[in-house]
């Protein structure tokens, strides 16, 4: 069965037909991203701010960057379960509407075995992808040190090539695994690697569609940012600078200042659900088209379940 390119626009179709979903899904993203932001600011706010400043200046010190990453890593690790919970609930909601369910009283939101199953699938998928990325990078670094015999420049070159290869392999694997959550939802059973059958010989069509959905989400976010900027100007009397005033993440108190709260709440409650609906709906629509390729026993198991 051919995979048409229009699966990248599924999120727009969902929001156009049911705009009220933004209110329900926005409550989830506001809570999820709000909690994650507070964790990051409380545990590693100054380190994150210093990292952003380093990249903006273009003067990157590897040793300083590594030290900052070590400070940020525990906060990111603590945010991971929150993200997996939030995204799994939204994945299930998107699947319900994409597969034609009609009971949208709560925006297709629920929490049961389906959500728990998707949480397990997404958690293991992230662990696998992270393991592949770090494993290949570490292996390339070790090979570089052994082959170059103390030549720092050559070792750095091999490490850079290894990191690029790690990114490529991780990207390929992420595309091949991209339908496992939707498939597990549809079949009502845990299926981590069944996506490989559906995505066989479909890498480039899926990659192009996902990239398009991601680009569309960024365009939507950019346009919404301009609206938020206008709200800030009207509500707080700020000067029109052409940029949204970024929240101060160096401390919780500064992060919760009125100027930051307005931008943060509007972003998390309205911009994020729009972007997430576009990005999460693409795999659901792709699976809906490709599920005819699933093995017959899978269909039988779904009917039996």
mmCIF file of C-alpha atoms in Angstrom:
data_model
loop_
_atom_site.group_PDB
_atom_site.id
_atom_site.type_symbol
_atom_site.label_atom_id
_atom_site.label_comp_id
_atom_site.label_asym_id
_atom_site.label_seq_id
_atom_site.Cartn_x
_atom_site.Cartn_y
_atom_site.Cartn_z
ATOM 1 C CA UNK A 1 0.000 0.000 0.000
ATOM 2 C CA UNK A 2 1.418 3.378 -1.001
ATOM 3 C CA UNK A 3 2.063 5.975 1.683
ATOM 4 C CA UNK A 4 0.790 9.300 0.435
ATOM 5 C CA UNK A 5 2.443 12.484 1.610
ATOM 6 C CA UNK A 6 -0.710 13.953 3.127
ATOM 7 C CA UNK A 7 -0.206 12.065 6.401
ATOM 8 C CA UNK A 8 2.024 14.994 7.406
ATOM 9 C CA UNK A 9 -1.062 17.249 7.518
ATOM 10 C CA UNK A 10 -3.201 15.027 9.748
ATOM 11 C CA UNK A 11 -2.721 17.314 12.733
ATOM 12 C CA UNK A 12 -4.179 20.283 10.845
ATOM 13 C CA UNK A 13 -7.199 18.180 9.892
ATOM 14 C CA UNK A 14 -7.780 17.142 13.500
ATOM 15 C CA UNK A 15 -7.587 20.694 14.856
ATOM 16 C CA UNK A 16 -9.700 22.093 12.014
ATOM 17 C CA UNK A 17 -12.462 19.578 12.667
ATOM 18 C CA UNK A 18 -12.253 19.758 16.477
ATOM 19 C CA UNK A 19 -10.684 23.069 17.574
ATOM 20 C CA UNK A 20 -11.925 22.541 21.139
ATOM 21 C CA UNK A 21 -9.263 19.837 21.541
ATOM 22 C CA UNK A 22 -6.695 22.593 21.998
ATOM 23 C CA UNK A 23 -8.309 23.505 25.337
ATOM 24 C CA UNK A 24 -8.143 19.923 26.659
ATOM 25 C CA UNK A 25 -4.720 19.098 25.278
ATOM 26 C CA UNK A 26 -3.460 22.523 26.318
ATOM 27 C CA UNK A 27 -4.287 21.716 29.936
ATOM 28 C CA UNK A 28 -2.076 18.624 29.673
ATOM 29 C CA UNK A 29 0.830 20.445 28.029
ATOM 30 C CA UNK A 30 0.564 23.363 30.461
ATOM 31 C CA UNK A 31 0.831 20.986 33.399
ATOM 32 C CA UNK A 32 3.532 18.791 31.865
ATOM 33 C CA UNK A 33 5.803 21.481 30.487
ATOM 34 C CA UNK A 34 5.131 23.655 33.527
ATOM 35 C CA UNK A 35 6.345 20.938 35.900
ATOM 36 C CA UNK A 36 9.381 20.199 33.713
ATOM 37 C CA UNK A 37 10.264 23.891 33.509
ATOM 38 C CA UNK A 38 10.101 24.305 37.266
ATOM 39 C CA UNK A 39 12.311 21.239 37.723
ATOM 40 C CA UNK A 40 14.885 22.586 35.266
ATOM 41 C CA UNK A 41 14.869 26.093 36.740
ATOM 42 C CA UNK A 42 15.065 24.863 40.331
ATOM 43 C CA UNK A 43 17.797 22.271 39.775
ATOM 44 C CA UNK A 44 19.848 23.708 36.913
ATOM 45 C CA UNK A 45 18.534 27.150 35.941
ATOM 46 C CA UNK A 46 21.879 29.026 36.086
ATOM 47 C CA UNK A 47 23.666 26.221 34.223
ATOM 48 C CA UNK A 48 21.062 26.224 31.447
ATOM 49 C CA UNK A 49 21.225 30.018 31.173
ATOM 50 C CA UNK A 50 25.018 29.883 30.958
ATOM 51 C CA UNK A 51 24.824 27.185 28.278
ATOM 52 C CA UNK A 52 22.424 29.283 26.170
ATOM 53 C CA UNK A 53 24.690 32.318 26.549
ATOM 54 C CA UNK A 54 27.701 30.277 25.461
ATOM 55 C CA UNK A 55 26.002 29.078 22.278
ATOM 56 C CA UNK A 56 24.657 32.552 21.477
ATOM 57 C CA UNK A 57 28.136 34.028 21.795
ATOM 58 C CA UNK A 58 29.643 31.330 19.603
ATOM 59 C CA UNK A 59 32.512 30.870 22.066
ATOM 60 C CA UNK A 60 32.128 27.277 23.178
ATOM 61 C CA UNK A 61 34.577 25.900 25.722
ATOM 62 C CA UNK A 62 34.311 22.064 25.682
ATOM 63 C CA UNK A 63 35.435 21.663 29.287
ATOM 64 C CA UNK A 64 32.993 24.273 30.558
ATOM 65 C CA UNK A 65 30.233 22.800 28.417
ATOM 66 C CA UNK A 66 30.860 19.315 29.800
ATOM 67 C CA UNK A 67 30.749 20.679 33.358
ATOM 68 C CA UNK A 68 27.456 22.451 32.634
ATOM 69 C CA UNK A 69 26.000 19.310 31.057
ATOM 70 C CA UNK A 70 26.818 17.382 34.225
ATOM 71 C CA UNK A 71 24.850 19.950 36.216
ATOM 72 C CA UNK A 72 21.901 19.812 33.819
ATOM 73 C CA UNK A 73 21.762 16.012 33.402
ATOM 74 C CA UNK A 74 20.052 15.191 36.753
ATOM 75 C CA UNK A 75 17.274 17.697 36.034
ATOM 76 C CA UNK A 76 16.754 16.263 32.551
ATOM 77 C CA UNK A 77 16.633 12.742 33.993
ATOM 78 C CA UNK A 78 13.964 13.834 36.471
ATOM 79 C CA UNK A 79 11.954 15.479 33.660
ATOM 80 C CA UNK A 80 11.997 12.349 31.496
ATOM 81 C CA UNK A 81 9.196 10.501 33.357
ATOM 82 C CA UNK A 82 7.032 13.626 33.286
ATOM 83 C CA UNK A 83 7.538 13.957 29.529
ATOM 84 C CA UNK A 84 6.821 10.276 28.908
ATOM 85 C CA UNK A 85 3.602 10.477 30.954
ATOM 86 C CA UNK A 86 2.413 13.657 29.227
ATOM 87 C CA UNK A 87 3.287 12.549 25.705
ATOM 88 C CA UNK A 88 1.789 9.069 26.190
ATOM 89 C CA UNK A 89 -1.549 10.508 27.264
ATOM 90 C CA UNK A 90 -1.524 12.788 24.216
ATOM 91 C CA UNK A 91 -0.470 9.987 21.858
ATOM 92 C CA UNK A 92 -3.476 7.955 22.953
ATOM 93 C CA UNK A 93 -5.780 10.949 22.524
ATOM 94 C CA UNK A 94 -4.447 11.583 19.015
ATOM 95 C CA UNK A 95 -4.843 7.894 18.150
ATOM 96 C CA UNK A 96 -8.460 7.905 19.283
ATOM 97 C CA UNK A 97 -9.403 10.798 17.048
ATOM 98 C CA UNK A 98 -7.254 9.607 14.125
ATOM 99 C CA UNK A 99 -8.853 6.150 14.247
ATOM 100 C CA UNK A 100 -12.351 7.571 14.153
ATOM 101 C CA UNK A 101 -13.607 7.484 17.735
ATOM 102 C CA UNK A 102 -16.340 10.037 18.357
ATOM 103 C CA UNK A 103 -16.615 10.485 22.142
ATOM 104 C CA UNK A 104 -14.682 13.731 22.553
ATOM 105 C CA UNK A 105 -16.298 14.977 25.769
ATOM 106 C CA UNK A 106 -12.888 15.135 27.466
ATOM 107 C CA UNK A 107 -10.892 15.758 24.331
ATOM 108 C CA UNK A 108 -10.314 11.996 23.892
ATOM 109 C CA UNK A 109 -8.217 12.099 27.066
ATOM 110 C CA UNK A 110 -8.156 9.156 29.443
ATOM 111 C CA UNK A 111 -5.773 7.245 31.647
ATOM 112 C CA UNK A 112 -5.870 3.475 31.661
ATOM 113 C CA UNK A 113 -4.047 0.440 30.355
ATOM 114 C CA UNK A 114 -3.635 1.981 26.919
ATOM 115 C CA UNK A 115 -1.765 4.953 28.340
ATOM 116 C CA UNK A 116 0.355 2.736 30.606
ATOM 117 C CA UNK A 117 1.217 0.512 27.639
ATOM 118 C CA UNK A 118 2.264 3.492 25.532
ATOM 119 C CA UNK A 119 4.338 4.832 28.414
ATOM 120 C CA UNK A 120 6.281 1.553 28.462
ATOM 121 C CA UNK A 121 6.745 1.606 24.683
ATOM 122 C CA UNK A 122 7.934 5.205 24.620
ATOM 123 C CA UNK A 123 10.227 4.751 27.624
ATOM 124 C CA UNK A 124 11.942 1.700 26.160
ATOM 125 C CA UNK A 125 12.196 3.356 22.753
ATOM 126 C CA UNK A 126 13.927 6.381 24.284
ATOM 127 C CA UNK A 127 16.286 4.130 26.242
ATOM 128 C CA UNK A 128 17.181 2.203 23.083
ATOM 129 C CA UNK A 129 17.766 5.357 21.043
ATOM 130 C CA UNK A 130 19.826 6.971 23.794
ATOM 131 C CA UNK A 131 21.842 3.779 24.208
ATOM 132 C CA UNK A 132 22.568 3.584 20.480
ATOM 133 C CA UNK A 133 23.576 7.244 20.305
ATOM 134 C CA UNK A 134 25.878 7.138 23.326
ATOM 135 C CA UNK A 135 27.207 3.652 22.533
ATOM 136 C CA UNK A 136 28.309 4.463 18.996
ATOM 137 C CA UNK A 137 29.742 7.813 20.100
ATOM 138 C CA UNK A 138 31.711 6.194 22.927
ATOM 139 C CA UNK A 139 32.966 3.439 20.624
ATOM 140 C CA UNK A 140 34.110 5.992 18.058
ATOM 141 C CA UNK A 141 35.911 7.944 20.769
ATOM 142 C CA UNK A 142 37.684 4.825 21.990
ATOM 143 C CA UNK A 143 38.688 3.802 18.466
ATOM 144 C CA UNK A 144 39.971 7.314 17.806
ATOM 145 C CA UNK A 145 42.185 7.236 20.879
ATOM 146 C CA UNK A 146 43.570 3.797 20.029
ATOM 147 C CA UNK A 147 44.261 4.438 16.338
ATOM 148 C CA UNK A 148 45.693 7.946 16.499
ATOM 149 C CA UNK A 149 48.259 7.154 19.214
ATOM 150 C CA UNK A 150 48.111 10.495 20.973
ATOM 151 C CA UNK A 151 47.328 12.693 17.951
ATOM 152 C CA UNK A 152 44.670 14.939 19.443
ATOM 153 C CA UNK A 153 43.475 16.435 16.145
ATOM 154 C CA UNK A 154 43.079 13.050 14.470
ATOM 155 C CA UNK A 155 41.297 11.677 17.526
ATOM 156 C CA UNK A 156 38.921 14.652 17.521
ATOM 157 C CA UNK A 157 38.213 14.078 13.821
ATOM 158 C CA UNK A 158 37.391 10.416 14.343
ATOM 159 C CA UNK A 159 35.196 11.297 17.323
ATOM 160 C CA UNK A 160 33.336 13.870 15.233
ATOM 161 C CA UNK A 161 32.778 11.345 12.436
ATOM 162 C CA UNK A 162 31.644 8.792 14.997
ATOM 163 C CA UNK A 163 29.166 11.239 16.485
ATOM 164 C CA UNK A 164 27.764 12.015 13.030
ATOM 165 C CA UNK A 165 27.437 8.291 12.354
ATOM 166 C CA UNK A 166 25.712 7.858 15.728
ATOM 167 C CA UNK A 167 23.210 10.577 14.839
ATOM 168 C CA UNK A 168 22.533 8.953 11.471
ATOM 169 C CA UNK A 169 21.976 5.484 12.930
ATOM 170 C CA UNK A 170 19.808 6.886 15.722
ATOM 171 C CA UNK A 171 17.707 8.822 13.205
ATOM 172 C CA UNK A 172 17.247 5.719 11.053
ATOM 173 C CA UNK A 173 16.279 3.644 14.083
ATOM 174 C CA UNK A 174 13.885 6.315 15.376
ATOM 175 C CA UNK A 175 12.046 6.307 12.037
ATOM 176 C CA UNK A 176 11.853 2.519 12.027
ATOM 177 C CA UNK A 177 10.446 2.553 15.584
ATOM 178 C CA UNK A 178 8.181 5.563 15.021
ATOM 179 C CA UNK A 179 4.979 3.527 14.604
ATOM 180 C CA UNK A 180 5.409 1.229 17.613
ATOM 181 C CA UNK A 181 3.325 3.383 19.944
ATOM 182 C CA UNK A 182 0.455 3.764 17.493
ATOM 183 C CA UNK A 183 0.605 0.070 16.635
ATOM 184 C CA UNK A 184 0.586 -0.945 20.302
ATOM 185 C CA UNK A 185 -2.459 1.274 20.818
ATOM 186 C CA UNK A 186 -4.269 -0.217 17.836
ATOM 187 C CA UNK A 187 -3.475 -3.857 18.645
ATOM 188 C CA UNK A 188 -3.991 -3.308 22.397
ATOM 189 C CA UNK A 189 -0.769 -5.104 23.243
ATOM 190 C CA UNK A 190 2.857 -4.189 23.823
ATOM 191 C CA UNK A 191 4.705 -4.284 20.488
ATOM 192 C CA UNK A 192 8.106 -2.599 20.525
ATOM 193 C CA UNK A 193 9.526 -3.845 17.232
ATOM 194 C CA UNK A 194 6.433 -4.536 15.139
ATOM 195 C CA UNK A 195 6.985 -1.116 13.578
ATOM 196 C CA UNK A 196 9.911 -2.572 11.620
ATOM 197 C CA UNK A 197 7.510 -4.526 9.420
ATOM 198 C CA UNK A 198 5.360 -1.504 8.656
ATOM 199 C CA UNK A 199 8.283 0.845 7.993
ATOM 200 C CA UNK A 200 10.226 -1.554 5.751
ATOM 201 C CA UNK A 201 11.291 0.322 2.598
ATOM 202 C CA UNK A 202 9.416 3.392 3.874
ATOM 203 C CA UNK A 203 12.250 5.299 5.528
ATOM 204 C CA UNK A 204 12.460 8.222 3.117
ATOM 205 C CA UNK A 205 8.709 8.703 2.714
ATOM 206 C CA UNK A 206 8.287 8.669 6.497
ATOM 207 C CA UNK A 207 11.317 10.884 7.056
ATOM 208 C CA UNK A 208 10.048 13.440 4.530
ATOM 209 C CA UNK A 209 6.584 13.444 6.068
ATOM 210 C CA UNK A 210 7.879 13.765 9.621
ATOM 211 C CA UNK A 211 10.271 16.533 8.599
ATOM 212 C CA UNK A 212 7.391 18.374 6.926
ATOM 213 C CA UNK A 213 5.205 18.001 10.018
ATOM 214 C CA UNK A 214 8.048 19.261 12.214
ATOM 215 C CA UNK A 215 8.637 22.239 9.911
ATOM 216 C CA UNK A 216 4.922 23.071 9.918
ATOM 217 C CA UNK A 217 4.899 22.897 13.719
ATOM 218 C CA UNK A 218 7.798 25.366 13.830
ATOM 219 C CA UNK A 219 5.974 27.750 11.482
ATOM 220 C CA UNK A 220 2.881 27.576 13.679
ATOM 221 C CA UNK A 221 5.046 28.197 16.757
ATOM 222 C CA UNK A 222 6.684 31.216 15.112
ATOM 223 C CA UNK A 223 3.349 32.767 14.191
ATOM 224 C CA UNK A 224 1.970 32.096 17.666
ATOM 225 C CA UNK A 225 5.070 33.662 19.219
ATOM 226 C CA UNK A 226 4.266 36.898 17.397
ATOM 227 C CA UNK A 227 0.756 36.814 18.823
ATOM 228 C CA UNK A 228 2.169 36.247 22.306
ATOM 229 C CA UNK A 229 4.523 39.160 21.782
ATOM 230 C CA UNK A 230 1.540 41.361 20.946
ATOM 231 C CA UNK A 231 -0.224 40.179 24.106
ATOM 232 C CA UNK A 232 2.842 41.074 26.153
ATOM 233 C CA UNK A 233 2.988 44.522 24.597
ATOM 234 C CA UNK A 234 -0.719 45.201 25.218
ATOM 235 C CA UNK A 235 -0.903 43.659 28.698
ATOM 236 C CA UNK A 236 2.362 44.923 30.155
ATOM 237 C CA UNK A 237 3.095 48.022 28.089
ATOM 238 C CA UNK A 238 6.388 46.630 26.788
ATOM 239 C CA UNK A 239 8.189 48.212 23.882
ATOM 240 C CA UNK A 240 7.869 46.478 20.526
ATOM 241 C CA UNK A 241 11.303 44.933 20.063
ATOM 242 C CA UNK A 242 10.560 42.216 17.543
ATOM 243 C CA UNK A 243 11.390 39.498 20.061
ATOM 244 C CA UNK A 244 9.436 37.822 22.814
ATOM 245 C CA UNK A 245 10.901 38.607 26.183
ATOM 246 C CA UNK A 246 12.457 35.316 27.222
ATOM 247 C CA UNK A 247 11.750 34.075 30.760
ATOM 248 C CA UNK A 248 14.584 34.498 33.247
ATOM 249 C CA UNK A 249 15.477 30.948 34.247
ATOM 250 C CA UNK A 250 18.244 31.765 36.709
ATOM 251 C CA UNK A 251 15.855 31.321 39.657
ATOM 252 C CA UNK A 252 12.304 30.207 40.351
ATOM 253 C CA UNK A 253 11.293 33.671 41.570
ATOM 254 C CA UNK A 254 12.481 35.387 38.384
ATOM 255 C CA UNK A 255 10.938 32.650 36.259
ATOM 256 C CA UNK A 256 7.548 33.304 37.872
ATOM 257 C CA UNK A 257 7.676 37.058 37.268
ATOM 258 C CA UNK A 258 4.551 38.432 35.485
ATOM 259 C CA UNK A 259 6.338 38.982 32.173
ATOM 260 C CA UNK A 260 7.583 35.406 32.198
ATOM 261 C CA UNK A 261 4.321 33.870 33.370
ATOM 262 C CA UNK A 262 2.274 35.404 30.540
ATOM 263 C CA UNK A 263 4.609 34.125 27.831
ATOM 264 C CA UNK A 264 5.058 30.753 29.516
ATOM 265 C CA UNK A 265 1.369 30.044 30.086
ATOM 266 C CA UNK A 266 0.358 31.095 26.571
ATOM 267 C CA UNK A 267 3.174 29.047 25.053
ATOM 268 C CA UNK A 268 2.515 25.901 27.059
ATOM 269 C CA UNK A 269 -1.293 26.086 26.901
ATOM 270 C CA UNK A 270 -1.803 27.084 23.249
ATOM 271 C CA UNK A 271 1.385 26.831 21.191
ATOM 272 C CA UNK A 272 2.593 23.478 22.507
ATOM 273 C CA UNK A 273 -0.663 21.545 21.926
ATOM 274 C CA UNK A 274 -0.827 22.881 18.378
ATOM 275 C CA UNK A 275 2.715 21.747 17.639
ATOM 276 C CA UNK A 276 2.329 18.414 19.401
ATOM 277 C CA UNK A 277 -0.927 17.632 17.599
ATOM 278 C CA UNK A 278 0.825 18.175 14.262
ATOM 279 C CA UNK A 279 3.846 16.055 15.183
ATOM 280 C CA UNK A 280 1.991 13.211 16.931
ATOM 281 C CA UNK A 281 -0.771 12.930 14.359
ATOM 282 C CA UNK A 282 1.674 12.234 11.507
ATOM 283 C CA UNK A 283 2.678 8.748 12.770
ATOM 284 C CA UNK A 284 -0.961 7.936 13.539
ATOM 285 C CA UNK A 285 -2.025 8.829 9.994
ATOM 286 C CA UNK A 286 0.941 6.969 8.491
ATOM 287 C CA UNK A 287 0.083 3.855 10.502
ATOM 288 C CA UNK A 288 -3.576 4.121 9.493
ATOM 289 C CA UNK A 289 -2.456 3.929 5.871
ATOM 290 C CA UNK A 290 0.165 1.209 6.341
ATOM 291 C CA UNK A 291 -1.533 -1.106 8.829
ATOM 292 C CA UNK A 292 -2.854 -3.223 5.958
ATOM 293 C CA UNK A 293 0.713 -4.528 5.710
ATOM 294 C CA UNK A 294 0.569 -5.972 9.258
ATOM 295 C CA UNK A 295 0.852 -9.741 9.592
ATOM 296 C CA UNK A 296 -2.471 -11.609 9.577
ATOM 297 C CA UNK A 297 -1.946 -12.954 13.111
ATOM 298 C CA UNK A 298 -1.720 -9.387 14.383
ATOM 299 C CA UNK A 299 -5.146 -8.630 13.006
ATOM 300 C CA UNK A 300 -6.500 -11.825 14.552
ATOM 301 C CA UNK A 301 -4.987 -10.947 17.923
ATOM 302 C CA UNK A 302 -6.571 -7.493 17.763
ATOM 303 C CA UNK A 303 -9.977 -9.006 17.039
ATOM 304 C CA UNK A 304 -9.518 -11.505 19.861
ATOM 305 C CA UNK A 305 -8.497 -8.724 22.292
#
